[in-house]
Coordinates of C-alpha atoms and ligand atoms in Angstrom, one line a residue:
M5 CA -16.2 7.8 -57.6
N6 CA -13.4 7.6 -55.6
Y7 CA -11.6 10.7 -54.0
E8 CA -7.9 11.3 -53.1
A9 CA -6.6 14.5 -51.0
V10 CA -4.1 17.0 -51.6
I11 CA -1.9 18.5 -48.7
G12 CA 0.0 21.1 -48.8
L13 CA 1.7 22.4 -45.1
E14 CA 3.1 25.9 -44.8
T15 CA 5.4 25.1 -41.7
H16 CA 6.3 28.4 -39.1
V17 CA 9.5 27.7 -36.8
Q18 CA 11.2 30.3 -34.7
L19 CA 15.2 30.3 -35.0
K20 CA 17.2 29.7 -32.2
T21 CA 19.1 33.4 -32.3
K22 CA 20.4 35.0 -29.3
S23 CA 18.5 38.3 -30.4
K24 CA 15.1 39.0 -32.6
M25 CA 15.2 39.6 -36.4
W26 CA 15.6 43.3 -36.7
C27 CA 17.3 44.5 -33.1
G28 CA 19.0 43.6 -30.0
C29 CA 15.9 42.5 -28.0
A30 CA 16.3 39.4 -26.4
N31 CA 14.8 36.2 -27.9
E32 CA 13.0 34.7 -25.1
F33 CA 10.4 33.1 -24.2
G34 CA 8.5 33.8 -21.1
S35 CA 9.9 36.6 -19.7
P36 CA 7.2 39.4 -18.2
P37 CA 5.2 41.0 -20.9
N38 CA 6.4 43.6 -23.0
T39 CA 9.8 43.8 -21.8
N40 CA 12.1 42.4 -24.5
V41 CA 10.8 45.3 -26.4
C42 CA 12.3 48.5 -28.5
P43 CA 11.4 51.1 -30.5
I44 CA 12.3 48.5 -33.6
C45 CA 10.0 45.9 -32.7
L46 CA 7.3 48.1 -31.3
G47 CA 7.5 49.6 -34.8
L48 CA 7.5 53.3 -33.9
P49 CA 8.4 55.7 -36.6
G50 CA 11.9 56.3 -37.9
V51 CA 13.4 53.6 -36.4
L52 CA 15.7 51.2 -39.0
P53 CA 15.9 47.8 -38.9
V54 CA 19.1 45.9 -38.9
A55 CA 19.3 41.8 -40.1
N56 CA 19.8 39.5 -37.7
G57 CA 23.2 37.5 -39.4
E58 CA 22.6 34.5 -37.3
A59 CA 19.2 34.3 -38.7
L60 CA 20.3 34.7 -42.1
K61 CA 22.7 31.4 -41.7
L62 CA 20.0 29.6 -39.8
T63 CA 18.0 29.7 -42.8
A64 CA 20.6 29.2 -45.6
L65 CA 21.2 26.0 -43.4
T66 CA 18.0 25.1 -43.2
G67 CA 18.4 25.5 -47.3
M68 CA 21.8 23.2 -46.9
L69 CA 20.1 20.2 -45.0
L70 CA 17.2 20.3 -46.9
Q71 CA 19.2 20.4 -50.2
A72 CA 18.0 23.5 -51.7
E73 CA 19.0 26.1 -53.8
I74 CA 20.7 29.2 -51.9
P75 CA 19.9 31.9 -54.7
S76 CA 22.6 34.6 -54.9
F77 CA 20.1 37.2 -54.7
A78 CA 17.4 37.8 -51.7
K79 CA 15.4 40.4 -50.7
F80 CA 12.6 40.9 -48.1
D81 CA 9.3 42.6 -48.5
R82 CA 6.5 44.1 -46.8
K83 CA 3.1 42.3 -46.2
N84 CA 0.6 44.7 -45.1
Y85 CA -2.0 43.9 -42.7
F86 CA -3.6 45.8 -40.1
Y87 CA -3.9 43.3 -36.9
P88 CA -3.7 44.6 -33.2
D89 CA -0.3 42.0 -32.6
V90 CA 1.3 43.0 -35.7
P91 CA 2.7 46.5 -34.2
K92 CA 4.0 48.2 -37.4
N93 CA 0.8 47.3 -39.5
Y94 CA 2.8 45.4 -41.7
Q95 CA 5.1 42.0 -41.3
V96 CA 8.5 41.7 -42.9
T97 CA 8.7 38.8 -44.6
Q98 CA 10.3 37.3 -48.1
Y99 CA 8.0 37.4 -51.6
D100 CA 9.3 36.9 -54.4
K101 CA 13.2 36.3 -53.8
P102 CA 13.5 33.9 -50.8
S103 CA 16.6 33.3 -49.3
T104 CA 16.2 29.0 -50.1
K105 CA 14.5 27.3 -53.1
G106 CA 13.6 23.9 -53.9
G107 CA 14.6 21.3 -51.5
I108 CA 13.1 17.7 -50.2
V109 CA 11.9 15.8 -46.8
E110 CA 12.3 12.3 -46.7
F111 CA 11.1 10.3 -44.1
E112 CA 10.0 6.6 -43.2
F113 CA 6.4 6.2 -44.1
N114 CA 4.0 3.0 -44.6
G115 CA 7.1 0.7 -43.7
G116 CA 8.8 2.2 -46.9
L117 CA 10.6 5.7 -47.7
A118 CA 8.3 8.9 -48.4
K119 CA 9.6 12.2 -50.0
V120 CA 7.8 15.3 -50.0
N121 CA 9.4 18.2 -51.8
I122 CA 9.5 21.8 -50.4
T123 CA 8.7 25.0 -52.5
R124 CA 10.6 27.0 -50.8
A125 CA 11.7 28.2 -46.9
H126 CA 11.7 31.9 -46.2
L127 CA 12.7 34.2 -43.2
E128 CA 10.3 36.8 -41.8
E129 CA 9.6 37.6 -38.1
D130 CA 6.9 36.7 -35.7
V131 CA 4.3 38.7 -34.5
G132 CA 3.0 39.3 -30.5
K133 CA 0.2 37.7 -28.7
N134 CA -3.1 39.3 -28.4
F135 CA -4.5 38.7 -24.7
H136 CA -8.1 38.5 -23.8
F137 CA -9.2 39.0 -20.3
E138 CA -12.9 39.1 -18.8
R139 CA -13.1 43.4 -19.2
N140 CA -10.4 44.2 -21.8
S141 CA -7.5 42.6 -24.2
G142 CA -4.1 43.2 -23.9
V143 CA -1.3 42.6 -26.4
D144 CA 2.5 41.2 -25.7
F145 CA 5.0 42.3 -28.0
N146 CA 8.1 40.0 -26.5
R147 CA 7.3 37.9 -29.7
A148 CA 7.1 40.7 -32.1
G149 CA 10.1 40.2 -34.3
V150 CA 11.2 37.0 -33.3
P151 CA 12.7 35.4 -36.8
L152 CA 10.4 33.1 -38.4
L153 CA 11.0 31.1 -41.0
E154 CA 8.1 29.5 -42.9
I155 CA 9.0 26.0 -44.7
V156 CA 6.8 25.6 -47.7
S157 CA 6.0 22.3 -49.1
E158 CA 5.0 21.4 -52.5
P159 CA 1.1 19.7 -52.4
E160 CA 2.4 16.2 -52.6
I161 CA 0.9 15.2 -48.8
T162 CA -2.1 12.3 -49.5
G163 CA -3.0 11.8 -46.0
S164 CA -3.1 12.9 -42.5
E165 CA -0.6 10.5 -41.4
M166 CA 1.5 11.3 -43.8
A167 CA 1.5 14.9 -42.8
Y168 CA 2.2 14.0 -39.5
E169 CA 5.3 12.0 -40.4
Y170 CA 6.5 14.7 -42.6
L171 CA 6.2 17.0 -39.8
N172 CA 7.8 14.8 -37.5
A173 CA 10.9 14.4 -39.4
L174 CA 10.8 18.5 -40.7
V175 CA 11.7 18.9 -36.5
E176 CA 13.5 16.4 -36.3
I177 CA 16.3 17.8 -38.9
L178 CA 15.7 21.6 -37.6
R179 CA 16.3 20.8 -34.4
Y180 CA 19.7 18.2 -35.6
G181 CA 21.1 21.4 -37.2
G182 CA 20.5 23.6 -34.2
I183 CA 18.4 25.6 -36.6
S184 CA 15.3 25.6 -33.7
D185 CA 14.4 23.5 -30.8
C186 CA 10.6 23.1 -31.9
D187 CA 9.6 23.3 -28.7
M188 CA 5.6 22.9 -29.3
E189 CA 4.9 24.2 -25.9
K190 CA 6.2 27.3 -26.5
G191 CA 4.9 27.9 -29.7
E192 CA 7.9 27.7 -31.5
V193 CA 6.4 25.7 -34.9
R194 CA 3.0 26.5 -36.2
C195 CA 1.7 25.2 -39.1
D196 CA -0.8 26.0 -41.5
V197 CA -2.6 23.3 -43.7
N198 CA -4.0 23.7 -47.3
V199 CA -5.9 20.4 -47.9
S200 CA -8.2 20.0 -51.0
V201 CA -9.4 16.9 -52.2
R202 CA -9.6 15.8 -56.3
P203 CA -11.6 12.6 -57.9
V204 CA -8.7 10.0 -58.1
G205 CA -7.0 10.2 -61.5
T206 CA -7.5 13.3 -62.1
V207 CA -4.3 16.1 -62.2
E208 CA -6.5 19.8 -61.5
I209 CA -6.3 20.1 -57.6
G210 CA -9.7 20.9 -56.0
K211 CA -10.9 24.0 -54.2
K212 CA -7.8 25.2 -51.5
I213 CA -9.3 25.1 -48.0
E214 CA -6.5 26.4 -45.2
I215 CA -6.7 25.4 -41.6
K216 CA -5.1 28.3 -40.3
N217 CA -2.8 28.1 -37.3
M218 CA -2.3 24.7 -35.6
N219 CA 0.2 24.2 -33.0
S220 CA 0.5 20.4 -32.9
F221 CA 1.0 17.8 -35.0
S222 CA -1.4 15.4 -33.8
A223 CA -4.5 18.3 -34.2
V224 CA -2.9 18.3 -37.6
R225 CA -3.8 14.8 -38.4
R226 CA -6.9 15.1 -36.8
A227 CA -8.4 17.9 -38.3
L228 CA -7.1 16.3 -41.6
D229 CA -8.6 12.7 -40.4
Y230 CA -12.2 15.4 -40.3
E231 CA -11.9 17.7 -43.2
I232 CA -10.8 15.1 -45.9
P233 CA -14.4 13.1 -45.3
R234 CA -16.0 16.4 -45.1
Q235 CA -14.2 17.7 -48.1
I236 CA -15.8 14.4 -50.2
E237 CA -19.1 14.2 -48.6
V238 CA -19.7 17.3 -50.0
L239 CA -18.8 16.6 -53.4
K240 CA -20.4 12.9 -53.4
K241 CA -23.7 15.1 -52.8
G242 CA -23.3 17.5 -55.5
G243 CA -22.7 20.5 -53.6
Q244 CA -19.4 22.8 -54.4
L245 CA -16.7 23.3 -51.9
S246 CA -15.3 27.2 -52.3
Q247 CA -11.9 28.6 -51.1
E248 CA -12.2 29.6 -47.9
T249 CA -10.0 29.9 -44.5
R250 CA -11.5 27.3 -41.7
R251 CA -10.5 26.7 -37.7
W252 CA -9.9 23.6 -36.0
D253 CA -11.8 23.2 -33.0
D254 CA -10.1 21.0 -30.9
V255 CA -12.6 20.6 -28.3
G256 CA -15.7 20.1 -31.1
S257 CA -13.2 18.2 -33.4
M258 CA -14.7 19.7 -36.3
T259 CA -13.4 22.7 -38.7
E260 CA -15.7 25.8 -39.1
T261 CA -15.4 28.2 -41.4
M262 CA -13.4 31.9 -40.4
R263 CA -13.0 33.6 -43.8
S264 CA -14.2 33.1 -47.2
K265 CA -12.3 33.9 -50.2
E266 CA -14.2 37.1 -50.8
M267 CA -12.7 38.2 -47.6
A268 CA -9.0 37.6 -48.2
H269 CA -6.5 39.7 -47.6
D270 CA -5.1 42.0 -50.1
Y271 CA -1.3 41.9 -49.0
R272 CA -0.1 44.7 -50.9
Y273 CA 3.5 43.5 -51.2
F274 CA 6.5 45.6 -51.9
P275 CA 10.1 45.8 -50.9
E276 CA 11.0 46.9 -47.8
P277 CA 13.1 49.9 -48.3
D278 CA 14.9 49.9 -44.7
L279 CA 16.8 46.4 -45.4
M280 CA 19.4 45.9 -47.7
P281 CA 18.7 42.7 -50.6
F282 CA 21.3 39.8 -49.3
A283 CA 23.6 38.7 -52.0
P284 CA 25.2 35.3 -50.0
T285 CA 29.4 35.9 -50.9
E286 CA 31.2 32.2 -51.3
A287 CA 33.3 32.8 -47.8
W288 CA 29.5 33.2 -46.0
R289 CA 28.3 30.4 -47.6
A290 CA 31.5 28.3 -46.8
E291 CA 30.7 29.1 -43.1
V292 CA 27.1 27.9 -43.2
A293 CA 27.8 24.9 -45.1
A294 CA 30.7 23.8 -42.2
R295 CA 27.7 23.8 -40.0
V296 CA 25.7 20.9 -41.7
V297 CA 25.0 18.0 -40.0
E298 CA 24.1 14.3 -41.1
L299 CA 20.5 14.3 -40.9
P300 CA 18.8 11.7 -38.8
L301 CA 17.5 9.5 -41.4
A302 CA 20.6 9.2 -42.4
K303 CA 22.3 8.5 -39.1
K304 CA 19.6 6.1 -38.4
Q305 CA 20.2 3.8 -41.5
R306 CA 24.1 4.4 -41.1
L307 CA 23.3 2.7 -37.2
I308 CA 22.2 0.1 -38.8
S309 CA 24.5 -0.9 -41.2
Q310 CA 27.5 0.5 -39.3
Y311 CA 26.7 -1.3 -36.4
Q312 CA 24.1 -4.2 -37.2
L313 CA 21.5 -2.2 -34.7
P314 CA 18.1 -3.3 -34.6
A315 CA 15.9 -0.5 -36.2
S316 CA 14.3 0.3 -32.7
D317 CA 17.9 0.6 -31.3
A318 CA 18.8 2.8 -34.5
Q319 CA 15.5 4.6 -34.0
T320 CA 16.1 5.4 -30.0
F321 CA 19.9 6.6 -30.8
T322 CA 18.3 8.8 -33.4
W323 CA 15.9 10.8 -31.4
D324 CA 18.0 10.9 -28.2
R325 CA 20.8 12.5 -29.7
P326 CA 23.3 12.3 -26.6
L327 CA 22.3 8.7 -25.7
G328 CA 23.5 8.2 -29.2
D329 CA 26.1 10.4 -29.4
Y330 CA 27.6 8.5 -26.2
F331 CA 27.1 5.1 -27.6
E332 CA 29.3 6.0 -30.8
K333 CA 32.1 7.1 -28.6
I334 CA 32.4 3.0 -27.8
A335 CA 30.4 1.4 -30.4
S336 CA 33.5 0.8 -33.4
R337 CA 35.8 -0.2 -31.0
S338 CA 33.5 -2.7 -29.2
K339 CA 33.5 -6.3 -30.5
N340 CA 30.0 -6.5 -29.6
P341 CA 27.8 -3.0 -30.2
K342 CA 24.3 -4.6 -29.5
A343 CA 25.7 -5.4 -26.4
A344 CA 26.8 -2.4 -25.5
A345 CA 23.3 -0.7 -26.9
N346 CA 21.5 -2.9 -24.6
W347 CA 23.6 -1.3 -21.5
I348 CA 22.9 2.3 -22.9
I349 CA 19.6 2.1 -23.9
N350 CA 18.4 -0.3 -21.4
N351 CA 20.3 0.3 -18.3
L352 CA 22.1 3.9 -18.4
R353 CA 18.9 5.4 -19.6
A354 CA 16.9 3.9 -17.0
Q355 CA 19.4 4.7 -14.3
L356 CA 19.4 7.9 -15.6
A357 CA 16.1 9.2 -15.7
E358 CA 15.6 7.4 -12.2
S359 CA 18.5 10.0 -10.5
G360 CA 17.5 13.2 -12.5
T361 CA 21.6 13.1 -13.5
T362 CA 22.5 13.6 -16.9
L363 CA 25.0 12.0 -19.3
A364 CA 27.7 14.8 -18.7
N365 CA 27.6 14.2 -14.9
L366 CA 27.9 10.8 -15.2
K367 CA 30.5 9.4 -12.9
F368 CA 31.8 7.0 -15.0
E369 CA 33.5 7.0 -18.5
P370 CA 31.8 5.2 -21.5
D371 CA 34.9 3.4 -21.6
N372 CA 33.2 1.1 -18.7
I373 CA 30.4 0.2 -20.6
L374 CA 33.2 -1.5 -23.1
E375 CA 34.6 -3.1 -19.8
L376 CA 31.2 -4.2 -18.4
V377 CA 30.5 -5.5 -22.1
E378 CA 33.8 -7.6 -22.4
M379 CA 33.7 -9.2 -19.2
V380 CA 30.0 -10.7 -19.6
E381 CA 31.8 -11.6 -23.3
S382 CA 34.9 -13.4 -21.8
K383 CA 32.5 -14.9 -19.1
K384 CA 34.6 -13.2 -16.3
I385 CA 31.4 -12.2 -14.8
S386 CA 27.6 -13.3 -15.1
S387 CA 24.9 -11.5 -16.7
S388 CA 23.3 -11.3 -13.5
I389 CA 26.4 -10.2 -11.6
A390 CA 27.1 -7.6 -14.3
Q391 CA 23.7 -5.6 -13.7
Q392 CA 24.9 -5.3 -10.0
V393 CA 28.4 -4.5 -11.6
F394 CA 26.7 -1.2 -13.4
A395 CA 24.8 -0.5 -10.4
E396 CA 27.4 0.2 -8.3
M397 CA 29.6 1.4 -10.9
F398 CA 26.8 4.3 -11.6
D399 CA 26.9 4.9 -8.3
N400 CA 30.8 5.2 -7.3
G401 CA 32.4 5.5 -10.9
M402 CA 34.7 2.7 -10.2
K403 CA 36.2 0.2 -13.1
P404 CA 34.3 -3.1 -13.4
A405 CA 37.2 -4.7 -13.0
A406 CA 37.5 -2.9 -9.9
I407 CA 34.1 -4.0 -8.9
V408 CA 34.2 -7.3 -9.4
E409 CA 37.4 -7.7 -7.4
K410 CA 36.5 -5.5 -4.4
N411 CA 33.5 -7.8 -4.1
G412 CA 34.6 -11.3 -5.1
W413 CA 32.3 -11.4 -7.8
A414 CA 34.4 -13.2 -10.5
Q415 CA 32.4 -16.0 -12.4
V416 CA 32.7 -19.1 -11.2
S417 CA 33.4 -21.6 -14.0
D418 CA 35.3 -24.2 -11.8
S419 CA 33.2 -27.1 -12.3
G420 CA 34.5 -28.7 -8.7
A421 CA 32.7 -26.0 -6.5
I422 CA 30.0 -26.2 -8.8
E423 CA 29.2 -29.6 -8.7
T424 CA 29.3 -29.3 -4.9
M425 CA 26.6 -26.7 -5.3
C426 CA 24.8 -28.9 -7.8
D427 CA 24.9 -31.5 -5.7
Q428 CA 23.4 -29.0 -2.7
A429 CA 20.7 -27.9 -4.8
I430 CA 19.3 -31.6 -6.3
A431 CA 19.8 -32.7 -2.0
A432 CA 17.3 -29.4 -0.8
N433 CA 14.2 -29.8 -3.7
P434 CA 13.4 -33.5 -4.3
G435 CA 10.0 -31.9 -5.5
P436 CA 11.4 -30.2 -8.5
V437 CA 14.1 -33.2 -9.2
A438 CA 10.9 -35.7 -9.3
D439 CA 9.0 -33.2 -11.9
Y440 CA 12.2 -32.9 -14.0
K441 CA 12.7 -36.6 -14.1
A442 CA 8.8 -37.0 -14.6
G443 CA 9.5 -35.1 -18.3
N444 CA 8.9 -31.5 -17.0
A445 CA 12.0 -29.9 -18.5
A446 CA 11.1 -26.1 -17.1
A447 CA 12.6 -27.9 -13.4
L448 CA 15.7 -27.5 -14.3
N449 CA 15.7 -24.1 -14.6
F450 CA 14.6 -24.1 -10.6
L451 CA 16.9 -26.4 -10.2
K452 CA 20.0 -24.3 -11.9
G453 CA 18.1 -20.8 -9.6
Q454 CA 18.8 -22.5 -7.4
V455 CA 22.8 -23.2 -8.0
M456 CA 23.0 -19.8 -9.0
K457 CA 21.4 -18.8 -5.7
L458 CA 23.8 -20.8 -3.4
S459 CA 27.1 -19.4 -5.6
K460 CA 25.5 -15.7 -5.2
G461 CA 24.9 -15.1 -8.6
K462 CA 28.8 -16.4 -9.2
A463 CA 28.2 -19.6 -11.2
N464 CA 28.6 -19.9 -14.5
P465 CA 24.8 -21.1 -15.6
N466 CA 25.9 -23.1 -18.6
V467 CA 28.2 -24.8 -16.6
A468 CA 25.9 -25.3 -13.7
G469 CA 22.9 -26.8 -16.5
E470 CA 25.4 -29.2 -18.1
I471 CA 26.2 -30.9 -14.7
L472 CA 22.8 -30.5 -13.2
E473 CA 21.6 -32.2 -16.2
R474 CA 24.2 -34.7 -16.0
K475 CA 23.7 -35.9 -12.5
L476 CA 19.6 -35.9 -12.7
K477 CA 20.0 -38.1 -16.0
A478 CA 22.2 -40.4 -14.3
S479 CA 20.6 -40.7 -10.8
Ligands
LIG24 ZN1 13.4 45.1 -30.3

C-alpha cells in the first residue's frame, strides 16, 4: 500500500509595528532584558489594554494580499495557560471571530504553479522568552505583547519541498506588503507543522502529529523528511500512530515526543472582556486597501512578459526589490531592457556589494545605464570599453558620453585605421597566422584580440574580424 502526506502549517509572524499590541512599549529586538516593559505587557492587575491600530491594519492588509475575506466583526479571546513566559497566564488571541478568513497562497513549484488555501489569519500577542543558565533561569518580557499574526493553512501541502516553497512564498508576500521583515535570525517567523499520512486514494486524515516551534524553513523541510517516512513505517508495520506533539531535534535529525493528546491543554477560551470587538468601517477598509501592493509572483510574471526578461532575471528583480525598482525606472524607456538588466544585475549589483554602497547612495542616475546601453547598441563604444565606462561612472558619477569623450574611447569603425592595426597583428604573430591557415579557426580570435589590444579596446571587433579574415584568406 502507498501512503501520502497531508500537511498543514501554522505560521507565526511578528508584525512590523513601532509599539507592542496593547501598550506603548517599543516593539524592538535586541534591547537589554526587560527594558521594553510596562504594567500592561507585564500583566499587572488592574491595567487596561488598548489594541494597536497599525497591527489591526497590517492584519487586514495581509488578508487583502492573500485574497481573504475581512469579516465585518472580529473579536479577541483569552487563551488560558500557565507558562513562565506568559506573564498574564493567558494569551490574547482570536478564537472564533478572526480578523481574516480564507485566502490563498500561490507559488512556483515543480516547474508549475501550486496553490495552498488559507484557513484564516488571526491576530494575537507574542510571549516572553525563557533563559536557562547554569544555576537558575530568567525570563525576558521584551517580546511579551509584540503583535503576532498566525496564518493557518489548509491541510493541502503534500510534501517537504512543497512546504518549504509555500513558506518562502508566504514570507515574500509579507515582506512585500510591509507586514513583517520576517527576519528568521530575530525569530520574527516561527512555524508549527501538522503532519499525518494516509493511504493514497483515501480522504480521511490520519492521526495528526504536530511539530512545534520551528524557526527555520530548512528545518521544517528536514523535519518532514524525517517524520513522513517515520509515520509510514509505523503504519506499514501494522502499528498505530497517536495524536501527539513532537519536537524536532536538529542535531540528532529526528523528531521526539513532547506530549501526547492526553496531556493536551484545555485552553478555556473566553472573550477578552477588556477589549472591544472590532468592526471595520468602509473608510478604514479603503485606507488599508490603498496599501495593497503587487505580489511577488505577479511581479515576476509581469517582468517576463513586459520586458521579455528571462525568468532568472525576473526572479532576481523580484527577490531584490530595490534592484527591481531601479530596473523599472529605466526599463520602459529602453529599446533593449535585457541589456539594461544585464548591467544592473552583473555590474551594478557586484559593484554595490564590493564597495559596500547602497542604491540610495549611488553617484549616478539610472538614466546613465540607459545611455550606456544605447552607446553599445549604436556601436559608439565596444562592450569592453563599456565595462571601463561603467567602472568610472560608478566612481565619479559622470555621464557615459562625457567619460568616453574625456578618455578618447569612442569606438573606431574606420576601416583604414583598423586595417593598419590588422597588418601589424598579422606581421607580429606568424605562429597563429600559420595555425589559422592550417584550419584552426580559433586562431582568428587570438589575432582579433591582438587588434583590440593595439586599439586599446577601441576597434570595432566585428570590423576587425572581417578585415583579418579577408587579409588572411587573400595572403
Ligand atoms: Zn508594555
